[in-house]
Tab-separated table of C-alpha atoms and ligand atoms in Angstrom:
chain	number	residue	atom	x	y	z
A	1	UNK	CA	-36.191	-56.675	-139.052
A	2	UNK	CA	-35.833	-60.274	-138.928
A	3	UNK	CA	-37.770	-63.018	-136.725
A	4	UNK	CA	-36.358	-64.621	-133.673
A	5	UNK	CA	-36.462	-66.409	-130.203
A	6	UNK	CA	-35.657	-64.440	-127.529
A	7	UNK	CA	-34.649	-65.706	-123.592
A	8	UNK	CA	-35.443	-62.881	-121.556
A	9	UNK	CA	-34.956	-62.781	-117.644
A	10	UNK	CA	-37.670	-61.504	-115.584
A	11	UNK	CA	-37.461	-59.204	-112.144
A	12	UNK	CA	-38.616	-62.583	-110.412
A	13	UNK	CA	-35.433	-64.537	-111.802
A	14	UNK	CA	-37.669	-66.680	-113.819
A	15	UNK	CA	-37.174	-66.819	-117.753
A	16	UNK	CA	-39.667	-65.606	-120.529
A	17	UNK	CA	-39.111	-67.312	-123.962
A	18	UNK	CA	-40.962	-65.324	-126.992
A	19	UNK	CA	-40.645	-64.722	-130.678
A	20	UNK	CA	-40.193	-61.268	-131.442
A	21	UNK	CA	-39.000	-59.104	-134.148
A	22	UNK	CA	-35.339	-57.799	-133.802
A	23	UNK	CA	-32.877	-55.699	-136.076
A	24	UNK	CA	-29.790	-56.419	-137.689
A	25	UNK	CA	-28.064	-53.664	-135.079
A	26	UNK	CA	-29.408	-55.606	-132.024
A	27	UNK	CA	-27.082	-58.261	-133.056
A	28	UNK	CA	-24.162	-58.811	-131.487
A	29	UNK	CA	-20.194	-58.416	-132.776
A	30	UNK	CA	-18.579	-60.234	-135.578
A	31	UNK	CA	-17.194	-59.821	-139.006
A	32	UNK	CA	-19.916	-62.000	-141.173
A	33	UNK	CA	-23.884	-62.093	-141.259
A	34	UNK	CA	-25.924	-64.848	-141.833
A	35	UNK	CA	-29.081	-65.186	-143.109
A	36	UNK	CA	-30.176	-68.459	-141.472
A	37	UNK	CA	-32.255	-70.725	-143.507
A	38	UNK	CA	-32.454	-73.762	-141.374
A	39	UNK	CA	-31.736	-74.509	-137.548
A	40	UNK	CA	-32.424	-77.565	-134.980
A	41	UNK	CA	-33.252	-78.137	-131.350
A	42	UNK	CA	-31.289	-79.823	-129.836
A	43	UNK	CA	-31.041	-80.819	-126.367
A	44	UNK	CA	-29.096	-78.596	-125.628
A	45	UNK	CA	-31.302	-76.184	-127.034
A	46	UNK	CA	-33.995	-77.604	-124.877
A	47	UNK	CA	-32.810	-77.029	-121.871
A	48	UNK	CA	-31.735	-73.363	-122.464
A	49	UNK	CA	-35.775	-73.217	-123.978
A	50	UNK	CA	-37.161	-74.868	-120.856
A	51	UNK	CA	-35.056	-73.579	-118.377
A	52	UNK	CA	-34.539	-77.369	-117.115
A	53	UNK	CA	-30.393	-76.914	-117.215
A	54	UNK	CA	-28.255	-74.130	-116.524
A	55	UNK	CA	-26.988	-73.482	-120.511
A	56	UNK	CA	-27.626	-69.407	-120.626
A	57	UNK	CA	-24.564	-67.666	-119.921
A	58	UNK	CA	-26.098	-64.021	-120.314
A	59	UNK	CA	-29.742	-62.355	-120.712
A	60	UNK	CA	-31.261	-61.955	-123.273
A	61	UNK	CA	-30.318	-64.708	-125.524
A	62	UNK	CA	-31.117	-65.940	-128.899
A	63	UNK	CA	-31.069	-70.031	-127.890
A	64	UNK	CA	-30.112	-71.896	-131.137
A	65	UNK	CA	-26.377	-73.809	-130.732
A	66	UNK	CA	-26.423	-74.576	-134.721
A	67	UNK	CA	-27.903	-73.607	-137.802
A	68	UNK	CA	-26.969	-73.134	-141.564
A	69	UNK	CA	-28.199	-70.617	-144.268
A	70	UNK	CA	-25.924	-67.824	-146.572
A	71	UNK	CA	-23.122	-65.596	-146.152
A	72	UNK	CA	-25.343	-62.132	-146.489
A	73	UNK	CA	-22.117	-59.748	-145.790
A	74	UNK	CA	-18.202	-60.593	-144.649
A	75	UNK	CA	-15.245	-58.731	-143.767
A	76	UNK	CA	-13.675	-61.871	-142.691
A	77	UNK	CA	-10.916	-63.132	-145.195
A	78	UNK	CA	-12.095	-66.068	-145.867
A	79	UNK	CA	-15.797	-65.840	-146.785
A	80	UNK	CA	-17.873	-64.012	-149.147
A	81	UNK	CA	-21.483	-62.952	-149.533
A	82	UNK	CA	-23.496	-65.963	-151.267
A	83	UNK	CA	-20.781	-68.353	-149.702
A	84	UNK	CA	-23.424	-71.319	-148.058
A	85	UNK	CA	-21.975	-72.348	-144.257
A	86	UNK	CA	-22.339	-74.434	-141.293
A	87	UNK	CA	-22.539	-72.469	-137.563
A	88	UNK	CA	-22.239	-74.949	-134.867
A	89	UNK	CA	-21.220	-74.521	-130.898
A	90	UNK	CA	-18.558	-71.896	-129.816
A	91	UNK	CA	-20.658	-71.204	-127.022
A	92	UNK	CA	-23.488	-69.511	-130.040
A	93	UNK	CA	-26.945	-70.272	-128.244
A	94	UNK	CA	-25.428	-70.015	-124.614
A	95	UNK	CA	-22.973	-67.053	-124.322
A	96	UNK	CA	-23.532	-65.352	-128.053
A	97	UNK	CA	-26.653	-65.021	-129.837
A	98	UNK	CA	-27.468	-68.492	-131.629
A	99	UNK	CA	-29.535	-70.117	-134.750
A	100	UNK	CA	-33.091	-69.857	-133.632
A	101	UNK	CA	-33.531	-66.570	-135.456
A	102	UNK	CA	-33.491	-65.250	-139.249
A	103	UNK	CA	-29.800	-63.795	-138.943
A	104	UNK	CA	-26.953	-64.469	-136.870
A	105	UNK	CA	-23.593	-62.237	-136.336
A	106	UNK	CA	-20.663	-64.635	-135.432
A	107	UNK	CA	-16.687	-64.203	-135.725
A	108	UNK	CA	-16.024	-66.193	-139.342
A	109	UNK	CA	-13.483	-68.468	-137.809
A	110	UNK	CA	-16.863	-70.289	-136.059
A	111	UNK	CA	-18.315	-70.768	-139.460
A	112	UNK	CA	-17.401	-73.789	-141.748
A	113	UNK	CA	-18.132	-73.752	-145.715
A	114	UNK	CA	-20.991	-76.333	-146.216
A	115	UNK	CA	-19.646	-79.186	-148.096
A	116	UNK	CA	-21.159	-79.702	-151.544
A	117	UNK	CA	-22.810	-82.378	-151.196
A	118	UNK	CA	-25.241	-81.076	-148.381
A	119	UNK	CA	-28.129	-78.601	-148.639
A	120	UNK	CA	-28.550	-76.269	-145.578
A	121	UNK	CA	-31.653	-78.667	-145.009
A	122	UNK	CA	-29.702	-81.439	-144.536
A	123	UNK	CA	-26.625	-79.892	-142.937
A	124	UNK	CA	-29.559	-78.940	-140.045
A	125	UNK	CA	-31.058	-82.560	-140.472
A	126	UNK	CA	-27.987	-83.650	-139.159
A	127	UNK	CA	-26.904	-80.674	-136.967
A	128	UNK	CA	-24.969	-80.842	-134.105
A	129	UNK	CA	-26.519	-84.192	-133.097
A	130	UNK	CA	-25.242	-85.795	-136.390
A	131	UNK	CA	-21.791	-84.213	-136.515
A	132	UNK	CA	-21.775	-85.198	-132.654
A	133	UNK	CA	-22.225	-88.623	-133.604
A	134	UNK	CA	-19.554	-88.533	-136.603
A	135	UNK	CA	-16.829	-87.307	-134.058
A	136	UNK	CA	-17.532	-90.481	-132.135
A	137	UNK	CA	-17.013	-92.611	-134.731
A	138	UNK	CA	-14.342	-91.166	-135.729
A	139	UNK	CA	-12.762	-91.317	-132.269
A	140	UNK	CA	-13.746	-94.986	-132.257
A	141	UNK	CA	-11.719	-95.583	-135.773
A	142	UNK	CA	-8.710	-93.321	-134.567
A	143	UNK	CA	-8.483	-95.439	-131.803
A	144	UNK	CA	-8.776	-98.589	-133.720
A	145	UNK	CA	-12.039	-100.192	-133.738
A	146	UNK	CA	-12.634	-101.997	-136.885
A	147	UNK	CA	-16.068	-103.793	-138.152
A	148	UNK	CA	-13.653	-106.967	-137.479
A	149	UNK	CA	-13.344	-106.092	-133.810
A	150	UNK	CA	-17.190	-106.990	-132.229
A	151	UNK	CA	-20.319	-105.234	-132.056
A	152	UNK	CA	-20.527	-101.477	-131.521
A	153	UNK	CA	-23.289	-100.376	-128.949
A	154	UNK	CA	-25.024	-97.311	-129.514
A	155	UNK	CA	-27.175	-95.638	-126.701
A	156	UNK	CA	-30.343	-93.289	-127.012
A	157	UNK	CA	-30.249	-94.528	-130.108
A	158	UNK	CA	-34.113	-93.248	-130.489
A	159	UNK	CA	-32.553	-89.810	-130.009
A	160	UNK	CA	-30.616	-87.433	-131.958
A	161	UNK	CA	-27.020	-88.511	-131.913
A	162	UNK	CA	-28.214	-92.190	-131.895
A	163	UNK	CA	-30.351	-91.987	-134.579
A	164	UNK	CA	-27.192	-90.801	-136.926
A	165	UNK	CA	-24.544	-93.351	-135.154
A	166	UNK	CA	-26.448	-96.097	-136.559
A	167	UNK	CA	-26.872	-94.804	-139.507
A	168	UNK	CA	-22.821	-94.171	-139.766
A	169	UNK	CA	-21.712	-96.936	-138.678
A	170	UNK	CA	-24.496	-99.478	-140.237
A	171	UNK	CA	-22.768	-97.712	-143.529
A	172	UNK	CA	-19.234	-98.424	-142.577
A	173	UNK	CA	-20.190	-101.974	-141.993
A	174	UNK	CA	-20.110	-102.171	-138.156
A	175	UNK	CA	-22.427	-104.480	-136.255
A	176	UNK	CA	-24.536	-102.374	-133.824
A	177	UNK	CA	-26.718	-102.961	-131.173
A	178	UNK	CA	-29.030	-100.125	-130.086
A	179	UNK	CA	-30.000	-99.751	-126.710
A	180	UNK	CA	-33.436	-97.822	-126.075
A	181	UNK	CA	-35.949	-97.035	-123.949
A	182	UNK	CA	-38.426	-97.225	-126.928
A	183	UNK	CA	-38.199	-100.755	-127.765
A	184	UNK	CA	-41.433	-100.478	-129.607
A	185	UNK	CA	-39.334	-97.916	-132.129
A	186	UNK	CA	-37.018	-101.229	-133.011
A	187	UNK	CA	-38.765	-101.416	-136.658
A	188	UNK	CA	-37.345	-97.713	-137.581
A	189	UNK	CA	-34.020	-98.703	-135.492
A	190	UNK	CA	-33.540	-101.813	-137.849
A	191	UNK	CA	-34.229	-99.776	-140.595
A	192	UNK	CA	-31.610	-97.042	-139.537
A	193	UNK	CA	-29.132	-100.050	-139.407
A	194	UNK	CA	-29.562	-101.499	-135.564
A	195	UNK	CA	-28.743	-105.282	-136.046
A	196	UNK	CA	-29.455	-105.769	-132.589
A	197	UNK	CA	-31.731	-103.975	-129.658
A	198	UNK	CA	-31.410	-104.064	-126.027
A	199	UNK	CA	-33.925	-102.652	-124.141
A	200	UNK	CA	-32.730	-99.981	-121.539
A	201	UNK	CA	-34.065	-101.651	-119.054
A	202	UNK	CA	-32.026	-104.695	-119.638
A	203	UNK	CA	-28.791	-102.674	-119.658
A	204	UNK	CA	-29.719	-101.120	-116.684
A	205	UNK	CA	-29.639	-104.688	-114.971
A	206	UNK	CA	-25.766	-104.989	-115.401
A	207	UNK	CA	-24.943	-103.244	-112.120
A	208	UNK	CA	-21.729	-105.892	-111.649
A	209	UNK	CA	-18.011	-103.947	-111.945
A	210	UNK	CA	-17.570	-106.348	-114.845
A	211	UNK	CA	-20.500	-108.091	-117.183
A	212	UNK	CA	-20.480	-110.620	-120.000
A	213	UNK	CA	-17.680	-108.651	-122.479
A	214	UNK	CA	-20.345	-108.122	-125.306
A	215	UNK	CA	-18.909	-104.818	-127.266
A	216	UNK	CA	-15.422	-103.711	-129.291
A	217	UNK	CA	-17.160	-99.889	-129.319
A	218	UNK	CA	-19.662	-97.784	-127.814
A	219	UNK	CA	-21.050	-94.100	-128.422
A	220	UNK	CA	-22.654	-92.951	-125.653
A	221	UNK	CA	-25.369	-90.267	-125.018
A	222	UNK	CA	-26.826	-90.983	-121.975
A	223	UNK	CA	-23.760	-91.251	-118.737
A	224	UNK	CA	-25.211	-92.204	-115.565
A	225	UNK	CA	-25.810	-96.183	-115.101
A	226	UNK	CA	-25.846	-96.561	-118.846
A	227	UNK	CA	-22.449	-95.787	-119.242
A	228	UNK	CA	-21.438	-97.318	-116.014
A	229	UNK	CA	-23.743	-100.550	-117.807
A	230	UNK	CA	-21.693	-100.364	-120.862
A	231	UNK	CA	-17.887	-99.700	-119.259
A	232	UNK	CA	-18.417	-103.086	-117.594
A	233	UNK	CA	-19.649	-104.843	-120.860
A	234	UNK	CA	-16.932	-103.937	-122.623
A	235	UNK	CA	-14.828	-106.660	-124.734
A	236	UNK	CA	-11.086	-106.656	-124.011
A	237	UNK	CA	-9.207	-102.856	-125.260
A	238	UNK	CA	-12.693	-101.349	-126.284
A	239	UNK	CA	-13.157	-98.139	-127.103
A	240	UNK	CA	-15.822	-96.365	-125.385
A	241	UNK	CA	-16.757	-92.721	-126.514
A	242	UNK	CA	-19.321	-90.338	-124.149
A	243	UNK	CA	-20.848	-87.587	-125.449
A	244	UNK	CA	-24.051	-87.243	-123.327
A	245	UNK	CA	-25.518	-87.243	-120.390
A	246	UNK	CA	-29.472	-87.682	-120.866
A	247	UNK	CA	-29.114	-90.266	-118.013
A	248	UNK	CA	-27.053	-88.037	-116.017
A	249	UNK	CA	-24.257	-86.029	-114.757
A	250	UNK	CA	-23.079	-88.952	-112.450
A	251	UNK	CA	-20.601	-92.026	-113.241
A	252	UNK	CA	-21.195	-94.381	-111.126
A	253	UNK	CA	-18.677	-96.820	-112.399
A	254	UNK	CA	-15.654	-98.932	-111.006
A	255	UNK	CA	-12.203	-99.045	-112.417
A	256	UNK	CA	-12.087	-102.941	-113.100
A	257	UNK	CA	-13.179	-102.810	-117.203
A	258	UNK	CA	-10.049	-100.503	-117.609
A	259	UNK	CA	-7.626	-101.944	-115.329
A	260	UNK	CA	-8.531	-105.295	-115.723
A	261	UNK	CA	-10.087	-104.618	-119.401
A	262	UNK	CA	-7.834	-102.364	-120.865
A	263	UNK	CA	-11.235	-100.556	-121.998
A	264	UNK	CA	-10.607	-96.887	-123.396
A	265	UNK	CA	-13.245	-94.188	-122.281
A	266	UNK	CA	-12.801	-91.255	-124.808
A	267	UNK	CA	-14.532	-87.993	-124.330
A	268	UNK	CA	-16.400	-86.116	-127.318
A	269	UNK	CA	-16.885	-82.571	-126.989
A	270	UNK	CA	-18.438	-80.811	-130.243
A	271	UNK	CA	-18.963	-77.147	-128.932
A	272	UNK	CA	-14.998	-76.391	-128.895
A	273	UNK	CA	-13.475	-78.862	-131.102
A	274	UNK	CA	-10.583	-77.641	-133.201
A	275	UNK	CA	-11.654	-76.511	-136.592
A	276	UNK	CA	-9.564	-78.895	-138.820
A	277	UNK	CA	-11.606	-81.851	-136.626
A	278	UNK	CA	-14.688	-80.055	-137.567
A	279	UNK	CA	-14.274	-79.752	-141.353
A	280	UNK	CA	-13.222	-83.582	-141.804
A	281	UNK	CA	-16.175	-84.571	-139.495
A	282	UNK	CA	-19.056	-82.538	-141.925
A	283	UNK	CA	-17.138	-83.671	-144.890
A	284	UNK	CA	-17.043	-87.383	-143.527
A	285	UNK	CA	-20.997	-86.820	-142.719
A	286	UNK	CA	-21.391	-85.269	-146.581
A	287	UNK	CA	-19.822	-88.674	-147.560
A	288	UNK	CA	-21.383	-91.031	-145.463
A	289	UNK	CA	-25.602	-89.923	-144.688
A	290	UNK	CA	-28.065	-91.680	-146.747
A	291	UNK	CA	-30.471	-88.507	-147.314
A	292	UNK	CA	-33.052	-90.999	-147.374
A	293	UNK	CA	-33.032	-92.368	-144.391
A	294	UNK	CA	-31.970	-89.135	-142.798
A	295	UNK	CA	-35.329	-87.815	-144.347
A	296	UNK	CA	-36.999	-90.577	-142.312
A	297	UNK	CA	-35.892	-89.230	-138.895
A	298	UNK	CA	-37.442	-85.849	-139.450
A	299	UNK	CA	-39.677	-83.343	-138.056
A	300	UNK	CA	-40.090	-80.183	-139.402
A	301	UNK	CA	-41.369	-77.112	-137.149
A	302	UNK	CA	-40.974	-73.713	-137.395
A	303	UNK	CA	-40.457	-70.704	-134.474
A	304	UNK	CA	-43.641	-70.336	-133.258
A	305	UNK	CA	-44.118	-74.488	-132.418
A	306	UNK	CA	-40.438	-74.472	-130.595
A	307	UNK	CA	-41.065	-74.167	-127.198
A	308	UNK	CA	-43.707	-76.625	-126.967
A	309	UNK	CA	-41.437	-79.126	-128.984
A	310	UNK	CA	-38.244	-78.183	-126.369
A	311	UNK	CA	-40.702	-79.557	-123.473
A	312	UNK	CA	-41.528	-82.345	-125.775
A	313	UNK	CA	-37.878	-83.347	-126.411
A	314	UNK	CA	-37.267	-83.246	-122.576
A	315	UNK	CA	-40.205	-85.660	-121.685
A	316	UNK	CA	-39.168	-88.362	-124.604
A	317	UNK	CA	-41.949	-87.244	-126.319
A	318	UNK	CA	-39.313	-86.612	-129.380
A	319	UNK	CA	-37.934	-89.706	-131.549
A	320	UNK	CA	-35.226	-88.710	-134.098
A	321	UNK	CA	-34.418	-84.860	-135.455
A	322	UNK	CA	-35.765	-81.665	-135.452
A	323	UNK	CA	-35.706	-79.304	-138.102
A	324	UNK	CA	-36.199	-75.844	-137.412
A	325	UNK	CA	-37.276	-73.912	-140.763
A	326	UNK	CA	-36.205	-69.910	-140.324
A	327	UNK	CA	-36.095	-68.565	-143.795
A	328	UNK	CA	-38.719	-67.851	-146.574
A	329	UNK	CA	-39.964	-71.224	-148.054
A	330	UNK	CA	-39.203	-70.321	-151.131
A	331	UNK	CA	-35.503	-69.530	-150.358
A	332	UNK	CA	-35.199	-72.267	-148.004
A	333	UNK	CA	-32.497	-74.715	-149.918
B	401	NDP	P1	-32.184	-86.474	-127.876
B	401	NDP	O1	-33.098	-85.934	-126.860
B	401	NDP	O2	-32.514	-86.375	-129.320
B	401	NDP	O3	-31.909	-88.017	-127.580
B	401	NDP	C1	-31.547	-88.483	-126.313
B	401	NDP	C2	-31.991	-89.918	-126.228
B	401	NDP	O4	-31.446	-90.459	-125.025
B	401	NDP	C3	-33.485	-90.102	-126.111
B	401	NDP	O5	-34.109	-90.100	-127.358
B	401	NDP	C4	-33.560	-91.454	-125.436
B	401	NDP	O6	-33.380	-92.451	-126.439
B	401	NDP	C5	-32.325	-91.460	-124.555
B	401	NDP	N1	-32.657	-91.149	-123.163
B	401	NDP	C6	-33.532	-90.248	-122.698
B	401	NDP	N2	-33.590	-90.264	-121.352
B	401	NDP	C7	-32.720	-91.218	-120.970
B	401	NDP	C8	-32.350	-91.742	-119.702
B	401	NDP	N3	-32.872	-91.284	-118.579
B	401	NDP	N4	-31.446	-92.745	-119.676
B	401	NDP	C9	-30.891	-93.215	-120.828
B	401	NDP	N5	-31.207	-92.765	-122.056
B	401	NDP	C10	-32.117	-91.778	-122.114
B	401	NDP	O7	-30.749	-85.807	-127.576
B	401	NDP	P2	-29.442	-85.804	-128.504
B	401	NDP	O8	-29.298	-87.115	-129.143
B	401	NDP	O9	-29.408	-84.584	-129.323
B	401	NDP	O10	-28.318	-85.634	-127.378
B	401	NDP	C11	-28.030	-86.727	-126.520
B	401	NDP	C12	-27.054	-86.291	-125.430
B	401	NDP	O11	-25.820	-85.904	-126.042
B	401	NDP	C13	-27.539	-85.108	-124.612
B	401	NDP	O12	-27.163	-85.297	-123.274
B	401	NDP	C14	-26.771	-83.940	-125.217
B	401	NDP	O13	-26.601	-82.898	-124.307
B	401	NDP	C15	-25.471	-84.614	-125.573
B	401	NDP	N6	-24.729	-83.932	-126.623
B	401	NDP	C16	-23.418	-83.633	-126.357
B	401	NDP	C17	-22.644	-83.013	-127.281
B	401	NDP	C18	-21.213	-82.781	-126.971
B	401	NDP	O14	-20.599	-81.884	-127.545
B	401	NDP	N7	-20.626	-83.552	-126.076
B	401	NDP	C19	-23.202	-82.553	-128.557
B	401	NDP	C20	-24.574	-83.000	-128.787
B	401	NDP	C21	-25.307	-83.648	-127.817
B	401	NDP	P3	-33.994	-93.935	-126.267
B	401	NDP	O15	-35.407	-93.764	-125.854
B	401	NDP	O16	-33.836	-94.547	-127.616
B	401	NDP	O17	-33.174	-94.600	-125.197
């Protein structure tokens, strides 16, 4: 038997989150086991938690979208017991049981081999917020922004995903400004690597289809105004990548920054993104984190304190990562 976090739907079409104690043949199909030492929330996470956004796909559900720990047994070719991995997205914590429990069951192909470098600790410190924020940057570089094009803006940069944009692209010797609505967090934001903040607020006064062209990139968690806010502020061919949309669903943008602009709006999805994509993005992250400062983004929690922390995250309560601790302490690695 095994701890875990279990979404259950009552007769009244409500939802009843609870820890309880499943077995390894309650799990669902696939050809490796897991014995999950570490997992996150994520906002994701705290909306399936919460109930807030429609994530669940089926009852009951084991929330969790990432999480790394050990290989514990395979019949897939390419792993073996002992073998340390990386779960993140392919629908695990929405449609197939996810991280926020002791094991997980998953088809191999989902899984990718930690890279050396990281512990499962720090794999999770970074989770899918932080590889989130490397396939940004990495979109940004494909498509040509350079530290010698202009500033890089980085939204909800309190958050998650912002938190580990700055720190990636501080390190690869971009200029960034971080936009937040926690201008009193601009100390830790400098320390992260911000060079620059702009209040939220502020941004949110650039309503006009084209503003003051301030930015060569952007990585952008929010959508909504924000994103509208930072299309129009665009410098001439910038690159402008959206991940989120803590702001909203909505765009409510004009065409003018990229008729008139040339300004490229690139969309980052993390939960299907083809695996080669995946492994270069972790290794990239393996290369590039500063465990340091990652350490200084940090909250660690385990099952029981979840729920109250998925509210938390949804009322900005929440400033950097959260680490979910699922195995034994003194396995934990
Ligand atoms: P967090 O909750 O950790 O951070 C979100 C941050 O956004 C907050 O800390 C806050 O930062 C800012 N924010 C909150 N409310 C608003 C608002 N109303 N308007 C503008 N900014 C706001 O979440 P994550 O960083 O983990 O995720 C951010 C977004 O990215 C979410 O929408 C998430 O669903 C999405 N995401 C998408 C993925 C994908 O595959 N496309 C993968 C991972 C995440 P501050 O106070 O500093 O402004």
């Amino acid at each position: 038997m095994f701890p875990a976090l279990l979404i259950e739907k009552t007769s009244e079409g409500t939802q009843n989150v609870s820890e309880q104690s499943l077995s390894d043949a309650q799990l669902p199909e696939g050809d490796v086991t897991v014995r999950v030492e570490w997992s996150t929330l994520n906002y994701k996470d705290a909306l399936a938690i919460t109930g807030k956004g429609p994530i669940v796909r089926s009852y009951p559900m084991v929330p969790g979208i990432d999480c790394a720990g050990t290989v514990e047994t395979s019949s897939h070719p390419g792993l073996v017991a002992g073998q340390r991995v990386v779960l993140n997205g392919w629908g695990a914590g929405e449609s197939h049981w996810g991280g926020l429990a002791e094991r997980v069951r998953v088809p191999g192909d989902w899984l990718i081999p930690l890279p050396s470098a990281l512990s499962a600790r720090q794999a999770m410190a970074l989770g899918t917020a932080g590889y989130t924020a490397m396939l940004c940057v990495r979109a940004l570089i494909r498509e040509g922004v350079t530290p010698k094009s202009g500033p890089v803006v980085v939204t909800g940069a309190s958050g998650g995903v912002g938190s580990v944009a700055l720190m990636l692209l501080s390190k690869l010797g971009y200029e960034v400004t971080a936009v937040t609505g926690h201008p009193e967090e601009e100390p830790v934001l400098r320390k992260l690597g911000a060079s620059d903040i702009l209040p939220r607020q502020t941004l949110l006064r650039m309503t006009r289809p084209l503003e003051k062209a301030q930015w060569a990139g952007a990585v952008d968690v929010a959508g909504g105004a924000v994103l509208a806010a930072i299309c129009a502020s665009m410098k001439y061919q910038g690159v402008v990548t959206a991940c989120g949309l803590a702001a909203g669903m909505d765009f409510p943008a004009t065409v003018a920054p990229f008729i008139l602009r040339g300004v490229t709006l690139v969309g980052i999805d993390s939960v299907y993104c083809p695996k080669e994509e995946r492994l270069a993005a972790w290794q990239q992250l393996a290369d590039l984190i500063d465990p340091e400062k990652l350490n200084g983004i940090l909250t660690e929690i385990t099952l029981p304190d979840v729920k109250q922390a998925a509210a938390d995250l949804l009322d900005g309560k929440i400033r950097g990562r959260i680490l979910v601790r699922l195995a034994a302490p003194e396995n934990a690695g």
